[in-house]
Amino acid sequence: MKRGGALLAAALLLAACGQGDGDGDNAAGARLEATAIATGVVADPAAAPLDGIWSRDSDRMCIIGKDGAAKGAGRPRRIGIVLDYGEGQGCSASGLLTRDGATLGVTLGRCRFTARFDGEAIQFPASLPAECQAFCTGRASLSALMVERVSASAAEARTLRGPGGTPLCAD
């Protein structure tokens, strides 16, 4: 009977561990992430550089400091995006990007939204304003775009061109 009681107590403890109120789970996750950043296991999104070339499959993005401006939070950068899926399906846009830690403010003409940066990848939201569709043809969309760093070279970023050969991240 003792052994059965101990097993029951262990089972109840395990069941209780899985029942969080949500806020405690978020706080624990935030503490874990902060520890991982502090120990260098995970890149600190607030400190990781943005300038360079970003890519995934046929999706490309360039980011460079605007007019040679020094790196820093809140300073505008140039951003260029080109997606080419062939047969009239694609997007091409350029504009400005601002940064507040892991939050990136993207302005492509009248298309404005907030993207996320985790230190290694940039993710656009799944739902974008209707104005963003003006940069795309066919069924292509900038929605949910996700790219990872390929190069940290600003010189390389300046070479990204749109479909007509126009530089997307030129000073």
C-alpha positions as YAML, in Angstrom:
chain: A
units: angstrom
residues:
- id: 1
  name: MET
  ca: [0.00, 0.00, 0.00]
- id: 2
  name: LYS
  ca: [2.89, 2.35, 0.73]
- id: 3
  name: ARG
  ca: [4.23, 1.94, -2.78]
- id: 4
  name: GLY
  ca: [0.82, 2.61, -4.35]
- id: 5
  name: GLY
  ca: [0.41, 5.77, -2.26]
- id: 6
  name: ALA
  ca: [3.85, 7.04, -3.32]
- id: 7
  name: LEU
  ca: [3.00, 6.42, -6.98]
- id: 8
  name: LEU
  ca: [-0.29, 8.27, -6.59]
- id: 9
  name: ALA
  ca: [1.45, 11.24, -4.94]
- id: 10
  name: ALA
  ca: [4.05, 11.35, -7.72]
- id: 11
  name: ALA
  ca: [1.33, 11.23, -10.38]
- id: 12
  name: LEU
  ca: [-0.56, 14.09, -8.71]
- id: 13
  name: LEU
  ca: [2.60, 16.19, -8.50]
- id: 14
  name: LEU
  ca: [3.33, 15.63, -12.17]
- id: 15
  name: ALA
  ca: [-0.23, 16.52, -13.12]
- id: 16
  name: ALA
  ca: [-0.01, 19.72, -11.07]
- id: 17
  name: CYS
  ca: [3.22, 20.72, -12.86]
- id: 18
  name: GLY
  ca: [1.42, 20.83, -16.19]
- id: 19
  name: GLN
  ca: [-1.32, 23.16, -14.96]
- id: 20
  name: GLY
  ca: [-0.01, 26.71, -15.11]
- id: 21
  name: ASP
  ca: [-2.02, 29.89, -15.16]
- id: 22
  name: GLY
  ca: [-0.39, 31.03, -18.41]
- id: 23
  name: ASP
  ca: [1.26, 34.10, -16.89]
- id: 24
  name: GLY
  ca: [3.61, 31.94, -14.83]
- id: 25
  name: ASP
  ca: [4.46, 29.98, -17.97]
- id: 26
  name: ASN
  ca: [5.24, 33.23, -19.83]
- id: 27
  name: ALA
  ca: [7.35, 34.53, -16.95]
- id: 28
  name: ALA
  ca: [9.27, 31.27, -16.78]
- id: 29
  name: GLY
  ca: [9.84, 31.39, -20.54]
- id: 30
  name: ALA
  ca: [11.02, 34.99, -20.33]
- id: 31
  name: ARG
  ca: [13.46, 34.09, -17.54]
- id: 32
  name: LEU
  ca: [14.75, 31.13, -19.54]
- id: 33
  name: GLU
  ca: [15.25, 33.31, -22.63]
- id: 34
  name: ALA
  ca: [17.00, 36.03, -20.60]
- id: 35
  name: THR
  ca: [19.35, 33.42, -19.12]
- id: 36
  name: ALA
  ca: [20.07, 31.96, -22.57]
- id: 37
  name: ILE
  ca: [20.89, 35.45, -23.91]
- id: 38
  name: ALA
  ca: [23.06, 36.29, -20.87]
- id: 39
  name: THR
  ca: [25.09, 33.09, -21.26]
- id: 40
  name: GLY
  ca: [25.45, 33.51, -25.03]
- id: 41
  name: VAL
  ca: [23.47, 30.41, -25.95]
- id: 42
  name: VAL
  ca: [20.96, 32.59, -27.85]
- id: 43
  name: ALA
  ca: [21.80, 35.79, -29.76]
- id: 44
  name: ASP
  ca: [20.46, 38.99, -28.17]
- id: 45
  name: PRO
  ca: [18.07, 40.42, -30.78]
- id: 46
  name: ALA
  ca: [18.56, 43.92, -29.36]
- id: 47
  name: ALA
  ca: [22.33, 43.77, -29.97]
- id: 48
  name: ALA
  ca: [22.57, 41.69, -33.16]
- id: 49
  name: PRO
  ca: [23.40, 43.71, -36.29]
- id: 50
  name: LEU
  ca: [20.85, 44.04, -39.09]
- id: 51
  name: ASP
  ca: [22.91, 45.35, -42.01]
- id: 52
  name: GLY
  ca: [23.59, 42.88, -44.81]
- id: 53
  name: ILE
  ca: [21.82, 40.37, -47.03]
- id: 54
  name: TRP
  ca: [18.97, 38.18, -45.78]
- id: 55
  name: SER
  ca: [17.51, 35.26, -47.69]
- id: 56
  name: ARG
  ca: [15.39, 32.12, -47.74]
- id: 57
  name: ASP
  ca: [14.84, 30.15, -50.93]
- id: 58
  name: SER
  ca: [14.10, 32.76, -53.66]
- id: 59
  name: ASP
  ca: [13.23, 35.51, -51.15]
- id: 60
  name: ARG
  ca: [15.90, 38.21, -50.71]
- id: 61
  name: MET
  ca: [16.23, 41.24, -48.45]
- id: 62
  name: CYS
  ca: [18.91, 43.88, -48.04]
- id: 63
  name: ILE
  ca: [19.34, 46.22, -45.08]
- id: 64
  name: ILE
  ca: [21.91, 49.01, -44.78]
- id: 65
  name: GLY
  ca: [22.36, 52.11, -42.63]
- id: 66
  name: LYS
  ca: [20.71, 55.08, -44.33]
- id: 67
  name: ASP
  ca: [23.21, 57.56, -45.80]
- id: 68
  name: GLY
  ca: [26.08, 55.83, -44.01]
- id: 69
  name: ALA
  ca: [24.50, 56.49, -40.60]
- id: 70
  name: ALA
  ca: [26.02, 54.67, -37.66]
- id: 71
  name: LYS
  ca: [24.22, 51.65, -36.29]
- id: 72
  name: GLY
  ca: [21.85, 52.20, -33.41]
- id: 73
  name: ALA
  ca: [18.32, 51.80, -32.18]
- id: 74
  name: GLY
  ca: [15.77, 54.08, -33.81]
- id: 75
  name: ARG
  ca: [18.07, 55.16, -36.64]
- id: 76
  name: PRO
  ca: [16.47, 54.57, -40.03]
- id: 77
  name: ARG
  ca: [17.97, 52.01, -42.37]
- id: 78
  name: ARG
  ca: [17.23, 51.25, -45.97]
- id: 79
  name: ILE
  ca: [15.42, 47.99, -46.68]
- id: 80
  name: GLY
  ca: [14.86, 46.29, -50.00]
- id: 81
  name: ILE
  ca: [12.89, 43.14, -50.70]
- id: 82
  name: VAL
  ca: [12.63, 41.02, -53.83]
- id: 83
  name: LEU
  ca: [10.63, 37.80, -54.17]
- id: 84
  name: ASP
  ca: [10.68, 36.00, -57.51]
- id: 85
  name: TYR
  ca: [8.49, 32.96, -57.94]
- id: 86
  name: GLY
  ca: [8.59, 33.09, -61.76]
- id: 87
  name: GLU
  ca: [5.80, 33.47, -64.32]
- id: 88
  name: GLY
  ca: [4.63, 36.90, -63.15]
- id: 89
  name: GLN
  ca: [4.56, 35.96, -59.47]
- id: 90
  name: GLY
  ca: [6.72, 38.15, -57.23]
- id: 91
  name: CYS
  ca: [7.24, 41.26, -55.14]
- id: 92
  name: SER
  ca: [9.75, 44.08, -55.18]
- id: 93
  name: ALA
  ca: [9.84, 46.91, -52.65]
- id: 94
  name: SER
  ca: [12.21, 49.33, -50.99]
- id: 95
  name: GLY
  ca: [11.79, 51.71, -48.11]
- id: 96
  name: LEU
  ca: [12.90, 52.38, -44.57]
- id: 97
  name: LEU
  ca: [13.32, 50.25, -41.49]
- id: 98
  name: THR
  ca: [13.62, 51.37, -37.86]
- id: 99
  name: ARG
  ca: [14.49, 49.20, -34.91]
- id: 100
  name: ASP
  ca: [13.46, 49.07, -31.28]
- id: 101
  name: GLY
  ca: [15.11, 45.96, -29.84]
- id: 102
  name: ALA
  ca: [13.48, 42.94, -31.49]
- id: 103
  name: THR
  ca: [10.75, 45.06, -33.09]
- id: 104
  name: LEU
  ca: [11.32, 46.35, -36.61]
- id: 105
  name: GLY
  ca: [9.19, 49.12, -38.08]
- id: 106
  name: VAL
  ca: [8.95, 48.64, -41.85]
- id: 107
  name: THR
  ca: [7.80, 51.48, -44.14]
- id: 108
  name: LEU
  ca: [7.42, 50.72, -47.83]
- id: 109
  name: GLY
  ca: [5.65, 53.81, -49.14]
- id: 110
  name: ARG
  ca: [2.10, 53.67, -47.72]
- id: 111
  name: CYS
  ca: [2.65, 50.07, -46.58]
- id: 112
  name: ARG
  ca: [3.61, 50.16, -42.88]
- id: 113
  name: PHE
  ca: [3.87, 47.30, -40.42]
- id: 114
  name: THR
  ca: [5.91, 45.82, -37.57]
- id: 115
  name: ALA
  ca: [8.19, 42.81, -38.11]
- id: 116
  name: ARG
  ca: [10.00, 40.67, -35.53]
- id: 117
  name: PHE
  ca: [13.73, 39.98, -35.26]
- id: 118
  name: ASP
  ca: [14.95, 37.11, -33.08]
- id: 119
  name: GLY
  ca: [18.67, 37.69, -33.59]
- id: 120
  name: GLU
  ca: [18.91, 35.23, -36.48]
- id: 121
  name: ALA
  ca: [15.77, 35.67, -38.60]
- id: 122
  name: ILE
  ca: [13.35, 38.43, -39.59]
- id: 123
  name: GLN
  ca: [9.65, 37.53, -39.74]
- id: 124
  name: PHE
  ca: [6.90, 39.65, -41.30]
- id: 125
  name: PRO
  ca: [3.37, 39.27, -39.89]
- id: 126
  name: ALA
  ca: [0.95, 36.89, -41.60]
- id: 127
  name: SER
  ca: [-1.53, 39.70, -42.16]
- id: 128
  name: LEU
  ca: [-0.32, 42.94, -43.77]
- id: 129
  name: PRO
  ca: [-2.15, 46.14, -44.71]
- id: 130
  name: ALA
  ca: [-3.81, 46.13, -48.15]
- id: 131
  name: GLU
  ca: [-1.34, 48.83, -49.31]
- id: 132
  name: CYS
  ca: [1.46, 46.23, -49.23]
- id: 133
  name: GLN
  ca: [-0.08, 44.25, -52.09]
- id: 134
  name: ALA
  ca: [0.81, 47.12, -54.48]
- id: 135
  name: PHE
  ca: [4.42, 45.82, -54.49]
- id: 136
  name: CYS
  ca: [3.44, 42.34, -55.66]
- id: 137
  name: THR
  ca: [2.22, 40.74, -58.87]
- id: 138
  name: GLY
  ca: [0.11, 37.65, -59.38]
- id: 139
  name: ARG
  ca: [-0.63, 35.76, -56.20]
- id: 140
  name: ALA
  ca: [2.67, 36.68, -54.49]
- id: 141
  name: SER
  ca: [2.59, 38.47, -51.15]
- id: 142
  name: LEU
  ca: [4.97, 39.89, -48.56]
- id: 143
  name: SER
  ca: [2.84, 38.30, -45.82]
- id: 144
  name: ALA
  ca: [4.67, 35.95, -43.45]
- id: 145
  name: LEU
  ca: [8.01, 36.54, -45.21]
- id: 146
  name: MET
  ca: [10.83, 35.00, -43.18]
- id: 147
  name: VAL
  ca: [14.50, 35.45, -44.02]
- id: 148
  name: GLU
  ca: [17.81, 34.59, -42.34]
- id: 149
  name: ARG
  ca: [21.15, 36.38, -42.55]
- id: 150
  name: VAL
  ca: [23.37, 35.35, -45.45]
- id: 151
  name: SER
  ca: [25.96, 38.12, -45.21]
- id: 152
  name: ALA
  ca: [26.71, 41.03, -42.86]
- id: 153
  name: SER
  ca: [28.33, 43.05, -45.67]
- id: 154
  name: ALA
  ca: [26.74, 46.44, -46.42]
- id: 155
  name: ALA
  ca: [28.62, 46.49, -49.74]
- id: 156
  name: GLU
  ca: [26.98, 43.21, -50.69]
- id: 157
  name: ALA
  ca: [23.58, 44.52, -49.57]
- id: 158
  name: ARG
  ca: [23.95, 47.46, -51.98]
- id: 159
  name: THR
  ca: [24.10, 45.00, -54.91]
- id: 160
  name: LEU
  ca: [20.54, 43.66, -54.49]
- id: 161
  name: ARG
  ca: [18.46, 44.73, -57.50]
- id: 162
  name: GLY
  ca: [14.77, 44.76, -58.30]
- id: 163
  name: PRO
  ca: [13.33, 43.21, -61.48]
- id: 164
  name: GLY
  ca: [14.15, 46.32, -63.58]
- id: 165
  name: GLY
  ca: [17.73, 46.45, -62.33]
- id: 166
  name: THR
  ca: [17.02, 49.22, -59.81]
- id: 167
  name: PRO
  ca: [19.19, 49.01, -56.67]
- id: 168
  name: LEU
  ca: [16.94, 48.33, -53.67]
- id: 169
  name: CYS
  ca: [19.32, 49.46, -50.91]
- id: 170
  name: ALA
  ca: [21.30, 52.23, -52.59]
- id: 171
  name: ASP
  ca: [22.37, 55.30, -50.58]
...
